[in-house]
mmCIF file of C-alpha atoms in Angstrom:
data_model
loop_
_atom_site.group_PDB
_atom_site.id
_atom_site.type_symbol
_atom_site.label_atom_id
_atom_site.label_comp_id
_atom_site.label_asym_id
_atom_site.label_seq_id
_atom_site.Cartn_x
_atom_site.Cartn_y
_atom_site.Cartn_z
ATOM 1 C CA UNK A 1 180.654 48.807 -2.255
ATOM 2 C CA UNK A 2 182.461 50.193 -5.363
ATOM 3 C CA UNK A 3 185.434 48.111 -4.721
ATOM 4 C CA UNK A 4 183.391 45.099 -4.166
ATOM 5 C CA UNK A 5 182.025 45.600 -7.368
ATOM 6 C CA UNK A 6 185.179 46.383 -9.172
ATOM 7 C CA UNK A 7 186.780 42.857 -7.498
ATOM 8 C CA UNK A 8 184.029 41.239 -9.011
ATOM 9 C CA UNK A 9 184.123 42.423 -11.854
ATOM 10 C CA UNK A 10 188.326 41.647 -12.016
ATOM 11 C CA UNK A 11 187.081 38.256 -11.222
ATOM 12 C CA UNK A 12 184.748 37.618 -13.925
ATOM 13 C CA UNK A 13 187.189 39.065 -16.459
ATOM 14 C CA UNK A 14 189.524 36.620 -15.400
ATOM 15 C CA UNK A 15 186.874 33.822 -15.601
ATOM 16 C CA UNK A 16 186.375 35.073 -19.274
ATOM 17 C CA UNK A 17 190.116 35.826 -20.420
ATOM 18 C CA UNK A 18 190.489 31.868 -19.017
ATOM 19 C CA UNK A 19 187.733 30.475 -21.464
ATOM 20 C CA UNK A 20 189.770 32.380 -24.595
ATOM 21 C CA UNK A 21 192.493 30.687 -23.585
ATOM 22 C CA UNK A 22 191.308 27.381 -23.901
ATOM 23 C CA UNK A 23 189.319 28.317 -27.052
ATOM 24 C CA UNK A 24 193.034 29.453 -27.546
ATOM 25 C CA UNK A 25 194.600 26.229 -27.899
ATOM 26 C CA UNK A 26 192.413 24.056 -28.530
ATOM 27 C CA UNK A 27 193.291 24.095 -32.181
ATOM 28 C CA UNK A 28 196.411 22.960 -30.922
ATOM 29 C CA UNK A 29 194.784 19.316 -30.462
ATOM 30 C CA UNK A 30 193.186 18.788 -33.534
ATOM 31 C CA UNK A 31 194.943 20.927 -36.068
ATOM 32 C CA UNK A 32 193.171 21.383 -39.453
ATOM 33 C CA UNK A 33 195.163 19.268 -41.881
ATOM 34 C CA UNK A 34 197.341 17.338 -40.077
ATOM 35 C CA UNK A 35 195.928 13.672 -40.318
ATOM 36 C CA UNK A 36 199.394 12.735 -38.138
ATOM 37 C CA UNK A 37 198.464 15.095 -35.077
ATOM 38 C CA UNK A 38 194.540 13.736 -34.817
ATOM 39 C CA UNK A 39 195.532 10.005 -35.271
ATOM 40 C CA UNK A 40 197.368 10.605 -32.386
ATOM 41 C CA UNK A 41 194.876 12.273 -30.087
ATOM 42 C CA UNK A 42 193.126 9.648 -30.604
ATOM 43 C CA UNK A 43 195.177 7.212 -30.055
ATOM 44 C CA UNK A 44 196.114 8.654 -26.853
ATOM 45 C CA UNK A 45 192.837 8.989 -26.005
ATOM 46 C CA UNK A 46 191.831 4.710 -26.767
ATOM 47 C CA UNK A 47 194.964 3.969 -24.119
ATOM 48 C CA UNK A 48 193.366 6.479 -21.328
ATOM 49 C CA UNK A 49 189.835 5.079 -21.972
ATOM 50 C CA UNK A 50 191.671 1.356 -21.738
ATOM 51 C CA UNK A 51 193.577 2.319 -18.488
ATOM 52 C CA UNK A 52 190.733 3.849 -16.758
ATOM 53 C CA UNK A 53 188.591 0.964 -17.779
ATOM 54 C CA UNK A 54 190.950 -1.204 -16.280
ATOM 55 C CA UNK A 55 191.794 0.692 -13.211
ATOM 56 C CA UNK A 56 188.101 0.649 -12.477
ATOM 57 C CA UNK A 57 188.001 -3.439 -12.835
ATOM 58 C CA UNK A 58 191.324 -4.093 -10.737
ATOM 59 C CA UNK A 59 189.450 -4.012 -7.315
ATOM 60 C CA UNK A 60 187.247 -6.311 -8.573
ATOM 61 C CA UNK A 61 189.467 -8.950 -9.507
ATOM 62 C CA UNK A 62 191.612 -8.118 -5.662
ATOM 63 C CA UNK A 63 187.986 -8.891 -4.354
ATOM 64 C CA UNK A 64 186.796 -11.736 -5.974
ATOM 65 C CA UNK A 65 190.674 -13.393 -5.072
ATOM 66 C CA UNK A 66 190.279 -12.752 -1.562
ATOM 67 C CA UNK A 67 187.005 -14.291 -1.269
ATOM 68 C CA UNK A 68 187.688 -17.263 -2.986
ATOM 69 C CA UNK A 69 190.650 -17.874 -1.034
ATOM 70 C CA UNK A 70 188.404 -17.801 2.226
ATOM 71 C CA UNK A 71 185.725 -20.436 0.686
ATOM 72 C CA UNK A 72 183.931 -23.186 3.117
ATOM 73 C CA UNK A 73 183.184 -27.008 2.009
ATOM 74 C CA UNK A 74 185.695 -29.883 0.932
ATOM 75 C CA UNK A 75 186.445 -28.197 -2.016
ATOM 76 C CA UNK A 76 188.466 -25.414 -0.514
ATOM 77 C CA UNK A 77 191.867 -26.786 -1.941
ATOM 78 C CA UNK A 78 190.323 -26.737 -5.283
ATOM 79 C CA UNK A 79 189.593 -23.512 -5.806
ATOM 80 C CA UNK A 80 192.606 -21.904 -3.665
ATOM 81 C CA UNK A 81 194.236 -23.553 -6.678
ATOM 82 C CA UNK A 82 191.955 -22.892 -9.403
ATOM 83 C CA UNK A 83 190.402 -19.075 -8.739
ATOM 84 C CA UNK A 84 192.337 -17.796 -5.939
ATOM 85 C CA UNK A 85 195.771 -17.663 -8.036
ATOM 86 C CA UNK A 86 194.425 -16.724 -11.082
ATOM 87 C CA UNK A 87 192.088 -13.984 -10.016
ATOM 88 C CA UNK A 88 195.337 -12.660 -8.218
ATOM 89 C CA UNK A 89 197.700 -13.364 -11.477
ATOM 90 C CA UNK A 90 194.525 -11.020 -12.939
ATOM 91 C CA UNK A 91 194.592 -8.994 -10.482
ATOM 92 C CA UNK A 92 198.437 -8.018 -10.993
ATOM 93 C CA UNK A 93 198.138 -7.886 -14.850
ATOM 94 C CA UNK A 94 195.319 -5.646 -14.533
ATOM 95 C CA UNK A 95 197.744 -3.132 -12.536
ATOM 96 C CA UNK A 96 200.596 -3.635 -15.208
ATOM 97 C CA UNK A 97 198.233 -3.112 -17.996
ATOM 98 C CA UNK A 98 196.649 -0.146 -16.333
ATOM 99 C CA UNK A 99 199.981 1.756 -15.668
ATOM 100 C CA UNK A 100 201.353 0.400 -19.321
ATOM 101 C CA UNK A 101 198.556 1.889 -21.064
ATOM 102 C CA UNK A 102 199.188 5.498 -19.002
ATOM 103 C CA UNK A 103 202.441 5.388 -20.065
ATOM 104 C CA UNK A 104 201.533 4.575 -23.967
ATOM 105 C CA UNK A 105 198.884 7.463 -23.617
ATOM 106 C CA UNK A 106 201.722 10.068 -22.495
ATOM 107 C CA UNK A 107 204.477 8.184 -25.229
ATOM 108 C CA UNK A 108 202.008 9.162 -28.279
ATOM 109 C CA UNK A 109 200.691 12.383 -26.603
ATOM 110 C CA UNK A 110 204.488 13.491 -25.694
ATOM 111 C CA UNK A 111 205.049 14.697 -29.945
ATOM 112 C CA UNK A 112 201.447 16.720 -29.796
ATOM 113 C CA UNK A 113 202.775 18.752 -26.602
ATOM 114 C CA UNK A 114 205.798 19.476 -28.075
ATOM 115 C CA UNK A 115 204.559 20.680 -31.589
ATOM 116 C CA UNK A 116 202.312 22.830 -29.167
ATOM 117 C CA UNK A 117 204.897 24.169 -27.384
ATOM 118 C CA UNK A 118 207.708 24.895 -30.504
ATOM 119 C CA UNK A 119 203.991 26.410 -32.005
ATOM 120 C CA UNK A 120 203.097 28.895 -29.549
ATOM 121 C CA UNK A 121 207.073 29.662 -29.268
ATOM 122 C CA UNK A 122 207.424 30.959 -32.911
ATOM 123 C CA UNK A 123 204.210 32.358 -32.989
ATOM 124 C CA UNK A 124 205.415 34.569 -30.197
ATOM 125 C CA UNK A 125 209.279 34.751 -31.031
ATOM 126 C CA UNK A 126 207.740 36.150 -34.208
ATOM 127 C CA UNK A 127 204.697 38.750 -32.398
ATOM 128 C CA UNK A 128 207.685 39.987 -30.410
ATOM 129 C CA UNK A 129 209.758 41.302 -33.909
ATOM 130 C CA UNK A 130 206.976 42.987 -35.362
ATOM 131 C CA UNK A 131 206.338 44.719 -32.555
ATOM 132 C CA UNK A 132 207.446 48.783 -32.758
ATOM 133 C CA UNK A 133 211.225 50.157 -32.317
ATOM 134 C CA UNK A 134 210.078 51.912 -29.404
ATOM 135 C CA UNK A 135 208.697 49.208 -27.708
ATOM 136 C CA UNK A 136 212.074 47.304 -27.713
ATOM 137 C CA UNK A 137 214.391 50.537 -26.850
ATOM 138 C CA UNK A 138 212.050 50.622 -23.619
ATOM 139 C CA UNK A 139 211.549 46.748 -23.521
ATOM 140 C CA UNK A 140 212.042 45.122 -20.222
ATOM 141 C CA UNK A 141 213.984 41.883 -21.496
ATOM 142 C CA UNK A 142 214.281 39.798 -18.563
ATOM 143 C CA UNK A 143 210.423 39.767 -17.427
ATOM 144 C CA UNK A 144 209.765 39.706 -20.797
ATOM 145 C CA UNK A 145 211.679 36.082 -21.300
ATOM 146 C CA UNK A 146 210.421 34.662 -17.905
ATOM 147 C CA UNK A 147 206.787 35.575 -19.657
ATOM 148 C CA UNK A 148 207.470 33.778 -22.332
ATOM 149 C CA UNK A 149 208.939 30.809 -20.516
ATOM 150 C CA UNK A 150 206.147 30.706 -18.517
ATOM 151 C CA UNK A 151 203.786 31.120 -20.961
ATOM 152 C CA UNK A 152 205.103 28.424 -23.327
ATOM 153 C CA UNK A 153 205.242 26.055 -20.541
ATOM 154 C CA UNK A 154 201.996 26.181 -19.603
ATOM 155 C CA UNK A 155 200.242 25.329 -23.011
ATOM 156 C CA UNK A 156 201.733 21.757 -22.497
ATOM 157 C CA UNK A 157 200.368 21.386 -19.156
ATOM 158 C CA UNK A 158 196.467 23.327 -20.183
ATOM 159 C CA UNK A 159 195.959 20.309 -23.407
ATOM 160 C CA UNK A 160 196.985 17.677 -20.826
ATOM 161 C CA UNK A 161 194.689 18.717 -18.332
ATOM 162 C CA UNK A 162 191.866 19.323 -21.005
ATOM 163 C CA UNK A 163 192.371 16.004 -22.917
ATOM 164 C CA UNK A 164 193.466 13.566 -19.968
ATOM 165 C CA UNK A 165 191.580 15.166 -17.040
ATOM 166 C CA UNK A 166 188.158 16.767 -17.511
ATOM 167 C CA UNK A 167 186.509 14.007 -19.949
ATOM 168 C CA UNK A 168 188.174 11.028 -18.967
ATOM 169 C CA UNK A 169 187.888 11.442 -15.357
ATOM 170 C CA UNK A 170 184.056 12.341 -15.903
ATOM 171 C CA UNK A 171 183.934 9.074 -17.471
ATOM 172 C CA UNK A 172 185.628 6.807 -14.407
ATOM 173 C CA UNK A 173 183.416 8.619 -12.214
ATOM 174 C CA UNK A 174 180.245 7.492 -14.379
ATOM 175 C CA UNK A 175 181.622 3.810 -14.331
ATOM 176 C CA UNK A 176 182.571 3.522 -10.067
ATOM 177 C CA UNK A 177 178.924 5.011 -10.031
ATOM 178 C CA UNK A 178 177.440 2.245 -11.550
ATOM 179 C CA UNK A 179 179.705 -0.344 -9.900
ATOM 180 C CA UNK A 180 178.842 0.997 -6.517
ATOM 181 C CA UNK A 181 175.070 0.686 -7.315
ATOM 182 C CA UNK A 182 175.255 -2.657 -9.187
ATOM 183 C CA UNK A 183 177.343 -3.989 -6.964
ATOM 184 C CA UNK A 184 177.146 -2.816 -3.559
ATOM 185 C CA UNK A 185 174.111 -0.194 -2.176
ATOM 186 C CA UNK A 186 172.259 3.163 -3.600
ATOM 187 C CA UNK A 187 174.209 4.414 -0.003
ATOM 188 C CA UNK A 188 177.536 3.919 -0.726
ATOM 189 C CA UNK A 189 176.710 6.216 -4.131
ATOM 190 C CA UNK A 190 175.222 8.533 -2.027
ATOM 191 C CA UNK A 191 178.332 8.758 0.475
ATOM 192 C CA UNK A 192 180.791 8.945 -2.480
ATOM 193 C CA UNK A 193 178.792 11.307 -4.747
ATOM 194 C CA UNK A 194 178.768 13.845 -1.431
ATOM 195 C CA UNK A 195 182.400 13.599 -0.887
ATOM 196 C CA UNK A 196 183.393 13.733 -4.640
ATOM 197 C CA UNK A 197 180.936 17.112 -4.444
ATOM 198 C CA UNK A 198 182.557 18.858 -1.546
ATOM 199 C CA UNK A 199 186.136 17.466 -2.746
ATOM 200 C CA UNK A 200 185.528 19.681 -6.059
ATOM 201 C CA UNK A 201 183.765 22.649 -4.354
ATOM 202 C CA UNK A 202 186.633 22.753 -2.141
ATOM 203 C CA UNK A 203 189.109 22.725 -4.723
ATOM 204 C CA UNK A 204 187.436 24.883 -6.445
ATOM 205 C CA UNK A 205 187.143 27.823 -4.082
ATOM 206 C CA UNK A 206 190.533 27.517 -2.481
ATOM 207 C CA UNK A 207 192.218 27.754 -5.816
ATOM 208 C CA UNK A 208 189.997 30.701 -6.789
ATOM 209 C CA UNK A 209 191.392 32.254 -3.522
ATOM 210 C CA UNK A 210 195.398 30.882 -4.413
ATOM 211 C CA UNK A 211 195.119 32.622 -8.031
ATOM 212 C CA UNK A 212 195.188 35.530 -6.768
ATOM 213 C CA UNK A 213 198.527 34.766 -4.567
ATOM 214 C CA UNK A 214 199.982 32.651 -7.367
ATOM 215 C CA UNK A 215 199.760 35.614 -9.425
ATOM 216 C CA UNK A 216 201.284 37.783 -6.886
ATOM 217 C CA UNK A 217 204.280 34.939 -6.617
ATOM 218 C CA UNK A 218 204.494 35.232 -10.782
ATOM 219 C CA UNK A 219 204.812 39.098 -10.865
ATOM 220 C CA UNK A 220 207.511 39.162 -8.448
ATOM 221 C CA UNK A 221 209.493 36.852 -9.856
ATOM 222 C CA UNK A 222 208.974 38.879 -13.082
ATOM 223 C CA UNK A 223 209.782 41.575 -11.167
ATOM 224 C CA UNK A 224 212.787 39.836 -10.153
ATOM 225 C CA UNK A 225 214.344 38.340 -13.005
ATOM 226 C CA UNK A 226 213.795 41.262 -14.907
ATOM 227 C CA UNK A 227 216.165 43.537 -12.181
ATOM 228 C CA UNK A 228 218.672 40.852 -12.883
ATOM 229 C CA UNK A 229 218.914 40.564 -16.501
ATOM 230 C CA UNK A 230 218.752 44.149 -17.028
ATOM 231 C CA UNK A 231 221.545 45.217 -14.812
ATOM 232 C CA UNK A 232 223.658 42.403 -16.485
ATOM 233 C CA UNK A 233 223.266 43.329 -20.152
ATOM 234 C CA UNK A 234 223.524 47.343 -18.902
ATOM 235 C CA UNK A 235 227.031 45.612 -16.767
ATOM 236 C CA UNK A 236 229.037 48.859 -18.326
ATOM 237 C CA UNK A 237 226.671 51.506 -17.465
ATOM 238 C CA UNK A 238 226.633 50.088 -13.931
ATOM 239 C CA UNK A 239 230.146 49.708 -13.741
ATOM 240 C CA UNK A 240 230.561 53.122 -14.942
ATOM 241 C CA UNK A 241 228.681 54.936 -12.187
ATOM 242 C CA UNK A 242 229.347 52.576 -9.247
ATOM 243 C CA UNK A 243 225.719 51.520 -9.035
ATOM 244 C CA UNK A 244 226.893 47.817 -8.011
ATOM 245 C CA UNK A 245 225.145 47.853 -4.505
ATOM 246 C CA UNK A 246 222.520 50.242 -5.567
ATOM 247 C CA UNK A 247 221.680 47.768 -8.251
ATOM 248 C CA UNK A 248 221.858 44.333 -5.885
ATOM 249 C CA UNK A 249 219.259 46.317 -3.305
ATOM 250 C CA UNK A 250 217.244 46.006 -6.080
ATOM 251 C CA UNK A 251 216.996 42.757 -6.816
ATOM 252 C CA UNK A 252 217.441 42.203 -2.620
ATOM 253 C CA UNK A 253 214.465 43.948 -2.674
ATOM 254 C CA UNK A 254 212.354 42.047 -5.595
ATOM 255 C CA UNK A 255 213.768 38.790 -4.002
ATOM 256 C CA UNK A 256 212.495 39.570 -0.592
ATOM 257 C CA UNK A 257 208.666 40.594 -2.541
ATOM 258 C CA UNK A 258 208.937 37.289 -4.176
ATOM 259 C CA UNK A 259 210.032 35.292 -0.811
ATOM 260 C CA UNK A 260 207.354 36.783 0.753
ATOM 261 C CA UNK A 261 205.004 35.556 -2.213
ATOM 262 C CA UNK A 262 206.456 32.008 -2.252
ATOM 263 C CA UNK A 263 205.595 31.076 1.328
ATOM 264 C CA UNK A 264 201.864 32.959 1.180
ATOM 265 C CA UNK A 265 201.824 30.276 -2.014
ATOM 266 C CA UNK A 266 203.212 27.261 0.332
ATOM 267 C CA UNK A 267 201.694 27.936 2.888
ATOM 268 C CA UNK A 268 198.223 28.073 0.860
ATOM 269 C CA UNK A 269 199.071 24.742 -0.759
ATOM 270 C CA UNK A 270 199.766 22.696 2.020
ATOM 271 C CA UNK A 271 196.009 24.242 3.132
ATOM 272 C CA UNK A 272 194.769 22.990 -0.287
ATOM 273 C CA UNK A 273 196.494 19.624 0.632
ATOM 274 C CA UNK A 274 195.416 18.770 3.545
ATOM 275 C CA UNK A 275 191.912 20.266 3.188
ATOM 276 C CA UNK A 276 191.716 17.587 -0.104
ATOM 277 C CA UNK A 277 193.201 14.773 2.238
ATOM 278 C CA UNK A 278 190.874 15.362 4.696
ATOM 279 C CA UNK A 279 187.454 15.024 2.536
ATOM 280 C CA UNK A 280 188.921 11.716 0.968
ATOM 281 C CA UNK A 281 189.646 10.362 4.586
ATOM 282 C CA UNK A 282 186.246 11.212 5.924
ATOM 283 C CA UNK A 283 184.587 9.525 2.570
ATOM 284 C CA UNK A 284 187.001 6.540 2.581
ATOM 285 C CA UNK A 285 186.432 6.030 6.412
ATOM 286 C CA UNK A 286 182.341 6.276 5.968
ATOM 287 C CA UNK A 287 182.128 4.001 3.177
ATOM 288 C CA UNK A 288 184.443 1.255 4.767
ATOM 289 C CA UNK A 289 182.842 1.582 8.187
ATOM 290 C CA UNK A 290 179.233 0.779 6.280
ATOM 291 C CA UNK A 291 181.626 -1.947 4.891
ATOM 292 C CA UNK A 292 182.289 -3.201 7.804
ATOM 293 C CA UNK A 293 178.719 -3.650 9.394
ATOM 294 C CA UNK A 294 177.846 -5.072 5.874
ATOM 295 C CA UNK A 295 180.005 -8.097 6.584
ATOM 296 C CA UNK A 296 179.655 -8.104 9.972
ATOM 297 C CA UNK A 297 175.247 -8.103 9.225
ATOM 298 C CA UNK A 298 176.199 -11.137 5.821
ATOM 299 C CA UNK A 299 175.711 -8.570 3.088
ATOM 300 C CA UNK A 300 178.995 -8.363 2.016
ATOM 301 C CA UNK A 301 182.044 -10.518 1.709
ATOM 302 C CA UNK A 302 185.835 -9.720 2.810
ATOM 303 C CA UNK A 303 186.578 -9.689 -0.263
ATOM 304 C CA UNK A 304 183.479 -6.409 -0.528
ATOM 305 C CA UNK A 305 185.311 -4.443 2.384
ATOM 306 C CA UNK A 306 189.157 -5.058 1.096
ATOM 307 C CA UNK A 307 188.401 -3.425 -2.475
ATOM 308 C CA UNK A 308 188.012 -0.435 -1.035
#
């Protein structure tokens, strides 16, 4: 029961010491002072809003193209002519424009990530000197650089995720809501809304479960890299005693710990994977069979069932 409690309590620290680190770097996006930095947040922002407005629409163009090309009454040439091609010619410019504006969003974004990063690099290039003489006679140099790398890394990758992921993706699911309800049945909403809920509980929980592995895979490659780097830039005291094969046991031995790691981390992603594939399938599946029987009972068009 104690060390229930104590993993619990682990986890909720962890929970915690994650929030401070996006209160961490937040600042990082909208920097007081710099008009240049915040013109281009938001700018970034206006071509993610466009693109996901846009991606939402394309479907509806495919649809509307499809049916028209299917029409019945003499005036079938007429509008395979008229609507068919240009609601496909809409159609593909609605792609183009949806992928251009994703790649204008990461073009402006691309100078924010990398003052970020060059940041949070001198801010801790410059922690590490004031830090005590004995710290750095006893320092471990090699973790202590994959650390850093891997910190530094990461900042890049946490204000992409919180600026292009969590709000705008809110935001697309808000606007396929209302398109499903508008323009097909409450049921489909309800179909998508449950797989959408068990696609992020699932995600969720399994990556609550691969933190703990991924962290295992992270301190073994510390482990490792710091064996390595050590033993180099101590190559004379080595030399000097003969410890050559004592000294690559070692780092056989953190290599095998982080092997070990690496496929427990695999092997847990390809779970994640397939787990995620597997809720999309089932949803996809369900809403196109009730598709199906909706054009099969008149209630929906081709055009309905191919959008999806």
């Amino acid at each position: 029961m104690r060390q229930l409690t104590k993993t619990d309590a682990n986890l909720s620290n962890a929970k915690i010491q994650g929030w401070k680190v996006i209160k961490r770097v937040i600042p990082y996006l909208w920097p007081a002072g710099n008009t240049n930095v915040k013109v281009r947040v938001v700018a970034a922002m206006v071509a993610l809003f466009a693109s996901q407005i846009i991606a939402v629409l394309t479907p509806q163009f495919f649809s509307q193209a499809v049916d028209v090309m299917a029409p019945e009454g003499a005036t079938a040439a007429t509008y395979l002519g008229l609507g068919a091609v240009g609601l496909t010619l809409a159609y593909g410019m609605s792609r183009l424009l949806s992928v251009g504006f994703q790649q204008l969003r990461d073009v402006i974004f691309t100078r924010v990530g990398q003052r970020a990063l060059r940041q949070l690099a001198l801010e801790t290039f410059t922690h590490i000197h004031r830090l005590s003489m004995r710290y750095h006679i006893t320092r471990k140099t090699g973790g202590l650089s994959r650390i850093i790398e891997r910190g530094v890394k990461g900042v890049e990758f946490l204000l992409r995720f919180l600026l292009f992921s969590v709000g705008p993706l809110i935001l697309q699911l808000l606007m396929i809501a209302a398109v499903l309800f508008f323009s097909f049945d409450v049921w489909y909403l309800v179909v998508v809304a449950v797989t959408i809920g068990l696609y992020v509980w699932f995600t969720f929980a399994v990556t609550e479960w691969r933190v703990k592995i991924r962290k295992e895979m992270n301190d073994q490659d510390t482990d490792a890299n710091q064996k390595a780097i050590d033993s180099l830039l101590n190559f004379e005291t080595v030399k000097y005693f003969g410890a050559e094969k004592w000294e690559a046991d070692r780092y056989d031995g953190a290599m095998r710990q982080y092997a070990e790691a690496a496929v427990k981390t695999n092997y847990t992603l390809a779970f994640l994977n397939f787990g995620q594939s597997l809720i999309i399938t089932c949803g996809l599946v369900g809403v196109m069979v009730m598709a199906a029987i909706g054009v099969e009972n008149g209630t929906l068009t081709v055009g309905d069932f191919l959008c999806w």
